[in-house]
Each structure stands twice: as C-alpha cells, then as structure tokens.
Coordinates of C-alpha atoms and ligand atoms in Angstrom, one line a residue:
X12 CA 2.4 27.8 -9.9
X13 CA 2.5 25.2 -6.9
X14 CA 1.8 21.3 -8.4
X15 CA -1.7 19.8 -6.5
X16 CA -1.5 17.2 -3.3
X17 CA -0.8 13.5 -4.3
X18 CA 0.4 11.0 -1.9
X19 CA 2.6 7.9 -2.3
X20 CA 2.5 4.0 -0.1
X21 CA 4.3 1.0 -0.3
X22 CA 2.6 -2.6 1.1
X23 CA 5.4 -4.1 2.4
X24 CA 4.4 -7.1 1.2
X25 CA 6.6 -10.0 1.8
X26 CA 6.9 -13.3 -0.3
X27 CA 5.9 -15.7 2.3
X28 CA 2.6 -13.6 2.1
X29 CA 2.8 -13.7 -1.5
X30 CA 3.3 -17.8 -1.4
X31 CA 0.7 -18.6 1.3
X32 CA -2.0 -16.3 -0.8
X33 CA -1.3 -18.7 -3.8
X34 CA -1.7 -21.6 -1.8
X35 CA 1.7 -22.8 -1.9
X36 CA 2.8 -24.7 1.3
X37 CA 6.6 -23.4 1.6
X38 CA 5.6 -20.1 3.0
X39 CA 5.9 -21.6 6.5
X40 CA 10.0 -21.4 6.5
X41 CA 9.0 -17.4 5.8
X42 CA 11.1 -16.7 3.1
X43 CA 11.6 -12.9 2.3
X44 CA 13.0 -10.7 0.2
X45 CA 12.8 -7.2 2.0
X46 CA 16.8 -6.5 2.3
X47 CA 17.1 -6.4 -1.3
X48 CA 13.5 -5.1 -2.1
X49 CA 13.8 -2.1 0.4
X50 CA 17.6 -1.4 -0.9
X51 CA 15.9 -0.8 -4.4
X52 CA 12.9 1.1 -3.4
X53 CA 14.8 3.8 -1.4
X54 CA 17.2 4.0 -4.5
X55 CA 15.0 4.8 -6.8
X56 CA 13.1 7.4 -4.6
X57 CA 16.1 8.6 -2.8
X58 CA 16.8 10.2 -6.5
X59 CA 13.6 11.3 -7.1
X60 CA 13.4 13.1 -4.0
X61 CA 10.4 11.1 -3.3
X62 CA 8.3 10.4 0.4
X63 CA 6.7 7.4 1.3
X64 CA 4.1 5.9 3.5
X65 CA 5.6 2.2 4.4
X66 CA 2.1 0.1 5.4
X67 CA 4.5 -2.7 7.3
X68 CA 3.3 -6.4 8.5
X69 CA 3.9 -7.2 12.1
X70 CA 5.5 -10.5 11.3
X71 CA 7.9 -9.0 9.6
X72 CA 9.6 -6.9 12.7
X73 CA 11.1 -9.8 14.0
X74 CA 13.9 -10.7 12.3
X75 CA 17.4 -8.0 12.5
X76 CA 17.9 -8.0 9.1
X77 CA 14.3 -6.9 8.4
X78 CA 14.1 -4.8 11.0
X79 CA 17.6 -3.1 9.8
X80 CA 15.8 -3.0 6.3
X81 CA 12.4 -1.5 7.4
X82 CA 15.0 1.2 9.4
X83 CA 16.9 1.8 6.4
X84 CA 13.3 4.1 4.8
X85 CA 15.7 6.9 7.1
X86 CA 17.4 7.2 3.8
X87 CA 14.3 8.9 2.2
X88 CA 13.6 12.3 2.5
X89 CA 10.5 12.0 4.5
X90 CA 8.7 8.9 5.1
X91 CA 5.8 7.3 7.3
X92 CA 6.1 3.6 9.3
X93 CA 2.4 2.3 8.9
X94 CA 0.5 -0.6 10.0
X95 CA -0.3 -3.6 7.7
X96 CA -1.6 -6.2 10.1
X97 CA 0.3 -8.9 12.0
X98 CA 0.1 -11.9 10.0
X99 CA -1.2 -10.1 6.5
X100 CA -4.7 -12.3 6.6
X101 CA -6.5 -11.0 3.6
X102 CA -9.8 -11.9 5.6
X103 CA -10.2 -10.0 8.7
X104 CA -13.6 -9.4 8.0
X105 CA -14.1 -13.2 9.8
X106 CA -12.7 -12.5 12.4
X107 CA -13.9 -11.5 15.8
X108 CA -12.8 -7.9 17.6
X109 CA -10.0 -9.5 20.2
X110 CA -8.1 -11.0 17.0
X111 CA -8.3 -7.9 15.2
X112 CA -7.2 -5.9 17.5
X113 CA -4.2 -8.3 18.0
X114 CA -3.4 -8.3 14.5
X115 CA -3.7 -4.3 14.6
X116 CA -2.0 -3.4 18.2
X117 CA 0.7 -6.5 18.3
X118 CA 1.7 -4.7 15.1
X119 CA 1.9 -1.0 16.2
X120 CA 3.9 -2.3 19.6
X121 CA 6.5 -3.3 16.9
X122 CA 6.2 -0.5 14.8
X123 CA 7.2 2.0 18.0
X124 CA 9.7 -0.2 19.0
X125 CA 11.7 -0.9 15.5
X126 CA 11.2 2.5 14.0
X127 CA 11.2 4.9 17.1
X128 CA 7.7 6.3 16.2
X129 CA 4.1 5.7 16.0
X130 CA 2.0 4.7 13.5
X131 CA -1.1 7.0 12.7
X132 CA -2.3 4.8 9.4
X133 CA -3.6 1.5 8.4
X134 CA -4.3 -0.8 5.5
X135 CA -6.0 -3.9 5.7
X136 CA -4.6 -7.1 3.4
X137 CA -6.5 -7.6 0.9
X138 CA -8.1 -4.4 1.2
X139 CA -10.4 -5.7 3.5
X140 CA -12.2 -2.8 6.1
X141 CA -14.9 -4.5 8.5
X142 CA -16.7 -1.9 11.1
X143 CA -14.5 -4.3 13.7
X144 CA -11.2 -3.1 12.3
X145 CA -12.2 1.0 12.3
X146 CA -13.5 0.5 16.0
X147 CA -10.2 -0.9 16.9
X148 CA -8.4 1.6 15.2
X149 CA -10.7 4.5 16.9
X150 CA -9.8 3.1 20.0
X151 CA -6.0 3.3 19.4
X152 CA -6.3 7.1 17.8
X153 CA -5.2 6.2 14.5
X154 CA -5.7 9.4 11.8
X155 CA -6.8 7.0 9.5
X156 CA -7.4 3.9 7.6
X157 CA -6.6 3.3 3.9
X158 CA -8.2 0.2 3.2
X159 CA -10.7 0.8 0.5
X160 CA -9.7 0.0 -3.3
X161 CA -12.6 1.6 -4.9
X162 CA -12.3 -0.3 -8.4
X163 CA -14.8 -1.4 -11.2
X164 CA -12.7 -4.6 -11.4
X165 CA -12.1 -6.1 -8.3
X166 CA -14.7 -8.8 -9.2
X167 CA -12.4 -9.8 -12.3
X168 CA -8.8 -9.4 -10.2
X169 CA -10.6 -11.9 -7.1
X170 CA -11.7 -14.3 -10.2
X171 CA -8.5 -14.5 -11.7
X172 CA -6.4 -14.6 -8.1
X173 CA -9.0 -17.8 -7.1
X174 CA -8.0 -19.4 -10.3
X175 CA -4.7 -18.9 -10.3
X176 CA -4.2 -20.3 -6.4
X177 CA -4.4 -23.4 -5.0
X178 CA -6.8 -22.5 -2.0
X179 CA -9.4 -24.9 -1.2
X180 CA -11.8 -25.3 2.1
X181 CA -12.6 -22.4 3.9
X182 CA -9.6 -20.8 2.8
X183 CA -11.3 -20.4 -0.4
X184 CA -14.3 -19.5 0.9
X185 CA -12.9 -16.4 2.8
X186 CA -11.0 -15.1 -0.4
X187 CA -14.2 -14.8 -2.1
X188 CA -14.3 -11.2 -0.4
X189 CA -10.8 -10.0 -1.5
X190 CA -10.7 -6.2 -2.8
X191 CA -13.7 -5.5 -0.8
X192 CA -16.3 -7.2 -2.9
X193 CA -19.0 -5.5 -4.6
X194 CA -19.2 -3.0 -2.1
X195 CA -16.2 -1.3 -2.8
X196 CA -17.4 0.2 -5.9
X197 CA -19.7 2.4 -4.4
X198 CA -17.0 3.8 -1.8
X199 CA -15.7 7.4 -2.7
X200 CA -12.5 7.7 -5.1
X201 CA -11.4 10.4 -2.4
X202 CA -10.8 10.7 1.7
X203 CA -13.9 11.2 3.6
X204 CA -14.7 11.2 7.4
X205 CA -15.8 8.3 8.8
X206 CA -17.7 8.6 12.6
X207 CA -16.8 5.7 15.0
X208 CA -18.7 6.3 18.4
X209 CA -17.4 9.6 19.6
X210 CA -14.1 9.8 17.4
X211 CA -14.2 10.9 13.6
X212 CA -11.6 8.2 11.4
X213 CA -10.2 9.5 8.3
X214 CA -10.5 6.9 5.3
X215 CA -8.1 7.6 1.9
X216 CA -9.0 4.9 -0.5
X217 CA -6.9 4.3 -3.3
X218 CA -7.0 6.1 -5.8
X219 CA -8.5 4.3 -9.1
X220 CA -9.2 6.1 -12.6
X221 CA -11.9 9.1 -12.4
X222 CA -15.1 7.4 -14.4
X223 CA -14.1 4.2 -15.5
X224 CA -12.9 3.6 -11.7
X225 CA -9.9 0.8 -13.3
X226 CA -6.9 0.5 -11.1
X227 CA -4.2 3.1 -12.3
X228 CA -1.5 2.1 -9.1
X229 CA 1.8 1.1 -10.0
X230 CA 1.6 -2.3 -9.7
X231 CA -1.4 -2.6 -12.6
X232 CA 0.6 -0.1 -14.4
X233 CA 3.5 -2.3 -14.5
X234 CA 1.1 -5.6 -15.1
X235 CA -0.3 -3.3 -18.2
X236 CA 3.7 -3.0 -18.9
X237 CA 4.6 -6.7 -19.2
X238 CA 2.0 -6.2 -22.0
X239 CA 3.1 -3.1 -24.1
X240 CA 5.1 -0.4 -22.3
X241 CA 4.0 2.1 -24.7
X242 CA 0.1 1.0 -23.7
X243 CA 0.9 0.9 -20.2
X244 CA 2.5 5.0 -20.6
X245 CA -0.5 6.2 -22.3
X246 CA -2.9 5.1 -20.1
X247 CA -0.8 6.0 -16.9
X248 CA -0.3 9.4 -18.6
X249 CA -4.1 9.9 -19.2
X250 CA -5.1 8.9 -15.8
X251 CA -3.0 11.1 -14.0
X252 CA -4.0 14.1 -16.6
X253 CA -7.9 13.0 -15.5
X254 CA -7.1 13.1 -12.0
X255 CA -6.3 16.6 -12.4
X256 CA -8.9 17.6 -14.7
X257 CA -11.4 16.5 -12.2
X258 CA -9.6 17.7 -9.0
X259 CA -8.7 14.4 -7.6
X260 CA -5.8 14.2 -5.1
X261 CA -4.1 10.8 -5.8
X262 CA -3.0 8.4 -3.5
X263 CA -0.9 5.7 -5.3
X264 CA 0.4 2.4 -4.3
X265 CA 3.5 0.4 -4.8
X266 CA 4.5 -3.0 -3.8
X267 CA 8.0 -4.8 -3.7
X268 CA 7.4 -7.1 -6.9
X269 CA 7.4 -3.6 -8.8
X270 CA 11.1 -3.3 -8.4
X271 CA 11.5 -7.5 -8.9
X272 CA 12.0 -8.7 -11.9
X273 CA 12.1 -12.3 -13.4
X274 CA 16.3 -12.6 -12.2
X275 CA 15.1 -11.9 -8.7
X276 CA 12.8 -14.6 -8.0
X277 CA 11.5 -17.4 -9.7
X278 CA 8.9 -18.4 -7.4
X279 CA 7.2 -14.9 -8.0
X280 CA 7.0 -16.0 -11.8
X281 CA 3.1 -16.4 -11.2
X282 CA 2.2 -12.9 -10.4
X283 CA 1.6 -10.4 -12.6
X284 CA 4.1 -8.7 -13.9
X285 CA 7.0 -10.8 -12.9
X286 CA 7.8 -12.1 -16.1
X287 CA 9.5 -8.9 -17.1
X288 CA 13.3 -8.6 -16.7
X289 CA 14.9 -6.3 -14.1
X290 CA 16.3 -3.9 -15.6
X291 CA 12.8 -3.1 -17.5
X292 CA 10.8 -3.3 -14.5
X293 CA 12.8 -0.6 -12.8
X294 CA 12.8 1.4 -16.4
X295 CA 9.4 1.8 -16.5
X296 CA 8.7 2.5 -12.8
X297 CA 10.7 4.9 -12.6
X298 CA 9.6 6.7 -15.4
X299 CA 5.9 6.2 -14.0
X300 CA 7.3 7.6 -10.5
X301 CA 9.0 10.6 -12.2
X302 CA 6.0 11.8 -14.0
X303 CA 4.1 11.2 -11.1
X304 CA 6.2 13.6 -9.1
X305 CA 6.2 16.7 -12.2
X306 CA 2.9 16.1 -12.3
X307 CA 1.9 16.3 -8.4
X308 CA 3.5 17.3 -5.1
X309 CA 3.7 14.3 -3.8
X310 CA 4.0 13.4 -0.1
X311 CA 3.4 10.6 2.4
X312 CA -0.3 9.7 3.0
X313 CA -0.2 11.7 7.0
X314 CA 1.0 15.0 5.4
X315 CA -1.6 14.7 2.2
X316 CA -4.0 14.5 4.7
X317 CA -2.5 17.1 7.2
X318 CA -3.3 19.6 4.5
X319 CA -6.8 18.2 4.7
X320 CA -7.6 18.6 8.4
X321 CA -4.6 20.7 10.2
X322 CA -5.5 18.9 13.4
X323 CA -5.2 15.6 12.1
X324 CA -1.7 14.5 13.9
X325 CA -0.2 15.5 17.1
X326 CA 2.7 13.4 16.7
X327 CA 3.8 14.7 13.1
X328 CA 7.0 16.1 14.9
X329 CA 8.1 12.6 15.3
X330 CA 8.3 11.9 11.8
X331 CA 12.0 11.8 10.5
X332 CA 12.3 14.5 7.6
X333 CA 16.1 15.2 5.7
X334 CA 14.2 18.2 4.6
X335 CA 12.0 21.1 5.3
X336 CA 8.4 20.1 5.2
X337 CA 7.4 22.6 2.1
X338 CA 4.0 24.1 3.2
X339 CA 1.7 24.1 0.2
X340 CA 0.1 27.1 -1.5
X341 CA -3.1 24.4 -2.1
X342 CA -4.2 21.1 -1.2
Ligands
ZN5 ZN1 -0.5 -6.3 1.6

C-alpha cells in the first residue's frame, strides 16, 4: 500500500539572523554557520533518502563559501532552492510594496544565478504574509507561498521571544506581530487557493497538530527534547499518527540549530534547544526524520503540491533529481 503525501523544508536560517532577532549588536560582521550546518543536513538526509525544500535568504548568496554550501543540496536526492527574503526582516508587514518586492525579487535574481534554477516558493521571516507580499509574488508567478504557521501558541512563543531579546523602540514594536499574530489561528492547517487579481497563489501553511493546533515541526520537537526525549517521541509519534487519522498531508520544517548542538556554538546557547549536546541533537532528529519518512512519502513542498494541482509548475523539469520522480498511487 503506497504511504500518504508529506512534504519536508529547511529555513536557511543563518546566525547573524539569529543574533540580530535577539537584539545582540554583533550580527553586523554576519557571522554564519551554513558550511558546517548544510554539510550535516545533507548527511543525515542523504541516508535517509530524503528531499528537501531549501527557503534561502538573499543575503546569504553572496559569499563563495555559502554559495558553494547552498550548491552542495545537489548531494540530495531531489531538492527545491526557495525564497526566504533578502535580509530575513521578520516584519514585512511594515513595509511598503517597492521594498517587498526588493526583498522578494533581489532574492530570486540570486537564487537563478547560484543554483541554476528558479524558485517557485516563498516563506516570509517570521511567518509573516501581508496581501503586499502575495501580490508581489503573483506578479513574479510564484506556485506558492508558505508563510502561514497556523498555531494555538504563537501568542506564548512571541511573549517568550520578546522577553528573551533585547529589542527596544520600534524594533519592538514590529515583533509584536511575529508568527502571524492572532490571525493565524484561524488560517487552514492545509494548502488552499488563494486569488490575487487574475492569478490563483497556492498557500501550504505549516503543518501544526490536528485539534490542539501545537507546533509538532522539528525544531519544537527537538525544544520538547532538551526536556525529556522520551516526551518529545511520544508526542511526535502521536501527531504524526493524528495527521493520518484525519487525512492531513504534513508539511514539516527544519532549521540549522536542529543539527547544532551546545559544542557548535555558544552564542546560540539562548535558543531553544541549544543546550543539548551534539551528538543527542542529531540522535533524536534523526530518529524524528526516519519515522517521518516510514510513516509518509515525503517530498519537497513543489512536488507535494504538484500532486495537488498537475498544472502547478512548468519549470519542474529544471529541478535536479539523482532519482526517478516516483508517481504516487494517492496524494
Ligand atoms: Zn527564517
């Protein structure tokens, strides 16, 4: 019996983002970590036989050694370049169309250029998805945006992040709507069609637990692991079982911290999570990852939604793929 549809992202996150979001001043030299992030990440799905949608940040395509690290996802089996925004402002929802859409076509420009394809996705930092930012993506033909976070707790994870950063002023003020405020709760826990103008937009949310609607991506499962790992398995085991049991087609999310651990980087130590050593860090993620692909035929987020809407992508030729594309008895 073929598994059901499940698709799998990465933020490309950077630590300079990770610095300036806690208000911490030395995030203006840009230090990274993607080299040694990426090498991990394509490890540990390389052996799972796992594909990957890569939401990338513009500022990062600068720099060879990034560049060679973002090019180095050709070691996957299949994966997607996607578009993160250009500096990774977690508030785009202040500001006006011409900045978005430099912050949204700056970034695909680099995308073409550094991976040798186009980008038909986007996520907004922050998961943050004004009307301004799905005009701008209509207008550049994107399949679709995957900015909302549809979760019961967003208004607890934006209280704890603006107590645990230094942000003052305005700064402040503009974090207040991180994870999509209230709003987001009400969004679907599955893609819909959006209509912009004359062109139909594609949104794939992240997927949160059916009913309780708490986060169940990797990163909260590994937060809930720094706790009790035998917790953390239980409930990642029961959300995926719900998903199934109500027909919901996940779309989970990883970030670069979830293959960090305390060794790596000490000025992470402040984000959850990164208290936990290396070696249990990877453990546990890859057990998460492994289940996740028994459990689900996983792909990237274009070929989940492919199955969807056959018309979706004319450019899914240009994707890179070590393998056949298997064609799916059900989506
Ligand atoms: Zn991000």
């Amino acid at each position: 019996m073929s598994l059901p549809i499940a698709s799998l992202s990465l933020d490309l996150d950077n630590k300079w983002a990770y610095l300036r979001a806690a208000g911490r001043e030395d995030w203006e030299s840009r230090p990274g970590y993607l080299p040694m992030a990426v090498n991990r990440i394509t490890e540990m799905l390389g052996e799972l036989n796992l594909p990957l949608t890569v939401f990338t940040v513009g500022r990062d395509l600068v720099e060879e050694e990034d560049c060679q690290a973002i090019q180095s996802f050709d070691r996957l089996p299949r994966w997607e370049p996607a578009n993160h925004s250009l500096n990774h402002l977690p508030w785009m929802h202040t500001m006006d169309e011409a900045e978005i859409a430099d912050e949204i076509e700056i970034t695909d420009a680099r995308i073409r250029e550094v991976t040798g394809r186009r980008p038909l996705g986007f996520r907004g930092p922050g998961f943050s998805c004004p009307d301004e930012v799905l005009r701008v993506l209509a207008k550049n033909n994107y399949a679709y945006d995957a900015s909302i976070f549809p979760t019961s707790i967003a208004p607890i994870a934006r209280a704890v992040f603006l107590m645990k950063t230094d942000l003052k002023g305005q700064a402040k003020e503009n974090a207040k709507k991180l994870y999509g405020g209230f709003a987001s709760l009400r969004q679907p826990n599955h893609p819909f069609q959006r209509n912009i103008g004359d062109q139909q937009l594609w949104e794939m949310p992240v997927t949160v637990m059916p009913l309780t609607r708490t986060p169940i991506h990797f990163s909260y499962f590994t937060f809930l692991a720094s706790f009790s790992t035998l917790a953390a398995k239980a409930y990642f085991r029961s959300a995926l079982s719900l998903c199934k049991l109500t027909g919901t087609s996940p779309s989970l999310l990883l970030h670069p911290p979830d293959f960090l651990g305390q060794e790596d980087d000490s000025d992470m130590a402040y984000f959850p999570g990164m208290k936990m050593a290396r070696q249990d860090k990877l453990s546990i993620v890859r057990w998460g990852l492994k289940l996740y692909s028994e459990t689900f035929d996983v792909r990237c987020m274009i070929d989940a939604l492919r199955l969807i809407d056959p018309d979706v992508d004319p450019d899914l030729a240009n994707l890179p793929t070590n393998t056949p594309i298997k064609q799916p008895a059900t989506c």
